[in-house]
Amino acid sequence: MSGRVLVGVKRVIDYAVKIRVKPDNSSVVTDGVKHSMNPFCEIAVEEAVKLKEKKLIKEVVAVSCGPQQAQETIRTALAMGADRGIHVEVSGKDYETLGPLQVSKIMAALAKKEDALLVILGKQAIDDDCNQTGQMTAALLDWPQGTFASELGLDGDKIKVVREIDGGLETIKISTPAVITADLRLNTPRYATLPNIMKAKKKKIAKVQPAELGVDLTSRLEVLRVDEPPQRLAGVKVETVDDLVGKLKDSGKV
Amino acid sequence: MNRALNKTSLKQLTGLIQRFQSTLVVAEHNNEKLTPITLNAITAASKLGGEVSCLVAGTDCAKVVEQISKVQGVKKVLVAQHDSYKGFLPEEMTPLILATQKQFSYTHICAGASAFGKNLLPRVAAKLDVAPISDIIEIKSPDTFVRTIYAGNALSTVKCNEPIKIFTVRGTSFEPAEVEGGSASTEDVAASAPSGVSEWLEQSLTKSDRPELTSAKVVVSGGRGLKSGDNFKLLYDLADKLNAAVGASRAAVDAGYVPNDMQVGQTGKIVAPELYIAVGISGAIQHLAGMKDSKTIVAINKDPEAPIFQVADYGLVADLFKAVPEMTEALSK
């Protein structure tokens, strides 16, 4: 089968890092902090590569929007099996205010330009925790969306998507072209092996400016300040279960 | 005198702005009952100061309309009943909301930050070319909102300069609106033409007699330390004594001990009960994101270095296989 998958990948502060708020409360400290690919994007890449391995699609294109370092994230996707990359260069002030609305406009423009059959994204980035980009990309393209996917089945020009919803799971059938966002349980991403990392260095990353795609990066959201959340007061250790139950009873909790 | 005059006109102006402010809450329901998070969203909407309307769309709306028209703070209920809203697909709901917006020109559109709200509202926002705001925990003013970022490790105050503010509301951050005492008018709105690009096939819901996780007063959660799905029975027994809901860490879900809809955390559900009992859970950042606003946190873990003890009000370093049955026993007395 033919068809192309566009996978969005975001470079974020590594999930295991304890973040720090800047003293001027403007944002979070990112300089000198370990970054890696957003975990949900890894799952999206894995799913796209799997579809290619099953010969259900012919090409996987990894896209990232951001400064120069975004290329590292694209390289990781290439090492996992993506065929080529597109780096949409956004830096400086524009990068600071880059949000899901702008990224979805970029993704929608690229999906049309590249004649994609599917756009697969993570369900949310673990830095801004927005959970918006996939839905907005689908809207701009007027494509159906299969969000929070934990299972995908391509069947001709339809896709069966099992979605994680609040009370359990639901299954929908959507037509292609479509936008999918990956939940944690969609798959387990592979590790890039050293030979594949070496091979990825030879794969091409095209550099594109948002203006070439006709995307205006103006943002009408303004972050006024970023604060530490209120700290919880230190608790106490109890010695026995009776002690614990007694304390909970005294405080009227049970 | 001039000053006094200015003051009055300023007051009038503020009143005028408030009158022009109007919010549409997209109601979440299952054709039988309103989903509780909608009540929290209505409270958030009322804080904006303007008139609050609710949109009920579905295949069978009568019962839900009856419920919601009694909810305090709701002025008008818009009803769109049509077979195309089966499964509440965003491809069908979005054109309806856009048509409603065109007719009534709301300044704010919101819903609860549930799987339903998160799926739908960003699609609506993109169609209106506005940037939405997810999972707000506080409203500072009609255009300024607070939300968490980085798994709840930072609070971001955002000013929204969009002509229409679209946001989802964290249920646990706003009290539910009173379900009695309101008297909203109802009005039918025309259903949009079916788009037909998506189809709802089925759902498999986890059945449970316990209270619903996100609104339970007490939550007992288990992690990897439970070692198997069968051992979760220990937690169910304890939960039954406390009339608690049972939650889980991602580790417990990934290991297949329990279904994914029980997951508490950044990527699962956000809970803020009166009492949260974490059993065999280490307390990774992603888990804390989902429960650290609980009033009282209890941790039972055999590892004294587990990060969960840093947020726990009461910590018990013990083997859960001994401590949990003992606790269930002690509570039976």
Coordinates of N, CA, C and O in Angstrom, one line a residue, chain B residues 238-294:
Chain B
L238 N -10.1 -2.9 51.4 CA -9.9 -1.7 52.2 C -10.8 -0.6 51.7 O -11.4 0.1 52.5
A239 N -10.9 -0.4 50.4 CA -11.7 0.6 49.8 C -13.2 0.4 50.2 O -13.9 1.4 50.4
D240 N -13.6 -0.8 50.3 CA -15.0 -1.0 50.6 C -15.3 -0.5 52.1 O -16.4 0.0 52.3
K241 N -14.3 -0.7 52.9 CA -14.5 -0.2 54.3 C -14.6 1.3 54.4 O -15.2 1.9 55.2
L242 N -13.9 2.0 53.4 CA -13.8 3.4 53.4 C -14.8 4.1 52.4 O -14.8 5.3 52.2
N243 N -15.6 3.3 51.7 CA -16.4 3.7 50.6 C -15.5 4.5 49.6 O -15.9 5.6 49.2
A244 N -14.4 4.0 49.3 CA -13.4 4.7 48.5 C -13.4 4.1 47.0 O -13.8 3.0 46.8
A245 N -12.9 5.0 46.1 CA -12.6 4.5 44.8 C -11.2 3.9 44.8 O -10.4 4.3 45.6
V246 N -10.9 3.1 43.8 CA -9.6 2.5 43.7 C -8.9 3.0 42.5 O -9.5 3.0 41.4
G247 N -7.7 3.5 42.7 CA -6.9 4.0 41.6 C -5.6 3.2 41.4 O -5.4 2.2 42.1
A248 N -4.8 3.6 40.5 CA -3.5 2.9 40.2 C -2.5 3.8 39.7 O -2.8 4.9 39.1
S249 N -1.2 3.4 39.8 CA -0.1 4.1 39.1 C 0.0 3.5 37.7 O -0.5 2.5 37.4
R250 N 0.8 4.2 36.9 CA 1.0 3.7 35.5 C 1.6 2.3 35.6 O 1.3 1.5 34.7
A251 N 2.6 2.1 36.5 CA 3.3 0.8 36.6 C 2.3 -0.3 36.7 O 2.4 -1.3 36.1
A252 N 1.3 -0.1 37.6 CA 0.3 -1.1 37.8 C -0.6 -1.4 36.6 O -1.0 -2.5 36.3
V253 N -0.9 -0.3 35.9 CA -1.7 -0.4 34.6 C -0.9 -1.1 33.6 O -1.3 -2.1 32.9
D254 N 0.4 -0.7 33.4 CA 1.2 -1.3 32.3 C 1.5 -2.7 32.6 O 1.6 -3.5 31.7
A255 N 1.6 -3.1 33.9 CA 1.8 -4.5 34.2 C 0.5 -5.3 34.1 O 0.6 -6.6 34.2
G256 N -0.6 -4.7 33.7 CA -1.8 -5.4 33.5 C -2.6 -5.8 34.7 O -3.5 -6.6 34.7
Y257 N -2.2 -5.2 35.9 CA -2.9 -5.5 37.1 C -4.4 -5.0 37.1 O -5.3 -5.6 37.6
V258 N -4.5 -3.8 36.5 CA -5.9 -3.1 36.5 C -6.0 -2.4 35.1 O -5.0 -2.1 34.5
P259 N -7.3 -2.1 34.7 CA -7.5 -1.4 33.5 C -7.0 0.1 33.5 O -6.8 0.7 34.6
N260 N -6.7 0.6 32.3 CA -6.0 1.9 32.2 C -6.9 3.1 32.8 O -6.4 4.1 33.2
D261 N -8.2 2.9 32.8 CA -9.1 4.0 33.2 C -8.9 4.3 34.7 O -9.5 5.2 35.3
M262 N -8.2 3.4 35.4 CA -8.0 3.6 36.8 C -6.7 4.4 37.1 O -6.4 4.7 38.2
Q263 N -6.0 4.7 36.0 CA -4.7 5.4 36.2 C -4.8 6.8 36.7 O -5.5 7.6 36.2
V264 N -4.1 7.1 37.8 CA -4.0 8.4 38.4 C -2.7 9.0 38.0 O -1.6 8.4 38.2
G265 N -2.7 10.2 37.4 CA -1.4 10.9 37.1 C -1.5 11.9 36.0 O -2.6 12.2 35.5
Q266 N -0.4 12.3 35.5 CA -0.3 13.4 34.5 C -1.1 12.9 33.2 O -1.7 13.7 32.6
T267 N -0.9 11.7 32.9 CA -1.6 11.2 31.7 C -2.8 10.4 32.0 O -3.4 9.8 31.1
G268 N -3.2 10.2 33.2 CA -4.4 9.5 33.6 C -5.4 10.5 34.2 O -5.6 11.6 33.7
K269 N -6.0 10.2 35.3 CA -6.9 11.1 35.9 C -6.3 12.0 37.0 O -5.4 11.5 37.6
I270 N -6.9 13.2 37.2 CA -6.4 14.1 38.2 C -7.5 13.9 39.3 O -8.6 14.1 39.1
V271 N -7.0 13.6 40.5 CA -8.0 13.5 41.6 C -7.5 14.4 42.8 O -6.3 14.7 42.9
A272 N -8.4 14.8 43.6 CA -8.1 15.6 44.8 C -9.1 15.3 45.9 O -9.8 16.1 46.3
P273 N -9.0 14.0 46.4 CA -10.0 13.6 47.4 C -9.6 14.1 48.8 O -8.5 14.7 48.9
E274 N -10.5 13.9 49.7 CA -10.2 14.3 51.1 C -9.0 13.4 51.6 O -8.1 13.9 52.3
L275 N -9.0 12.2 51.2 CA -8.0 11.2 51.7 C -7.5 10.4 50.5 O -8.3 9.8 49.8
Y276 N -6.2 10.4 50.3 CA -5.6 9.5 49.3 C -4.6 8.6 49.9 O -3.7 9.0 50.6
I277 N -4.8 7.3 49.7 CA -4.0 6.3 50.3 C -3.2 5.6 49.2 O -3.7 4.9 48.4
A278 N -1.8 5.9 49.2 CA -1.0 5.3 48.1 C -0.3 4.1 48.7 O 0.5 4.2 49.6
V279 N -0.6 3.0 48.1 CA 0.0 1.7 48.6 C 0.9 1.1 47.5 O 0.5 0.8 46.4
G280 N 2.2 0.9 47.9 CA 3.1 0.3 47.0 C 3.4 1.2 45.8 O 3.6 0.7 44.7
I281 N 3.3 2.5 46.0 CA 3.5 3.4 44.9 C 4.8 4.3 45.3 O 4.8 4.8 46.4
S282 N 5.8 4.3 44.4 CA 7.0 5.0 44.8 C 6.8 6.6 44.8 O 7.4 7.3 45.6
G283 N 5.9 7.1 43.9 CA 5.7 8.5 43.9 C 6.5 9.2 42.8 O 7.1 10.3 43.1
A284 N 6.5 8.7 41.6 CA 7.1 9.4 40.5 C 6.4 10.7 40.2 O 5.2 10.8 40.5
I285 N 7.1 11.6 39.6 CA 6.6 13.0 39.3 C 5.3 12.8 38.6 O 4.3 13.5 38.9
Q286 N 5.2 11.9 37.6 CA 4.0 11.7 36.8 C 2.8 11.3 37.6 O 1.7 11.6 37.3
H287 N 3.1 10.5 38.7 CA 1.9 10.1 39.5 C 1.5 11.2 40.4 O 0.3 11.5 40.6
L288 N 2.5 11.9 41.0 CA 2.2 13.0 41.9 C 1.3 14.1 41.2 O 0.5 14.7 41.9
A289 N 1.6 14.2 39.9 CA 0.8 15.2 39.2 C -0.7 15.0 39.3 O -1.5 15.9 39.2
G290 N -1.1 13.7 39.5 CA -2.5 13.4 39.5 C -3.1 13.4 40.9 O -4.4 13.2 41.0
M291 N -2.3 13.6 42.0 CA -3.0 13.4 43.3 C -2.4 14.3 44.4 O -2.9 14.3 45.5
K292 N -1.5 15.2 44.0 CA -0.9 15.9 45.1 C -1.7 17.1 45.7 O -1.3 17.7 46.6
D293 N -2.9 17.3 45.1 CA -3.8 18.3 45.7 C -4.8 17.6 46.6 O -5.7 18.3 47.1
S294 N -4.6 16.3 46.9 CA -5.4 15.7 47.8 C -5.3 16.3 49.2 O -4.2 16.8 49.5

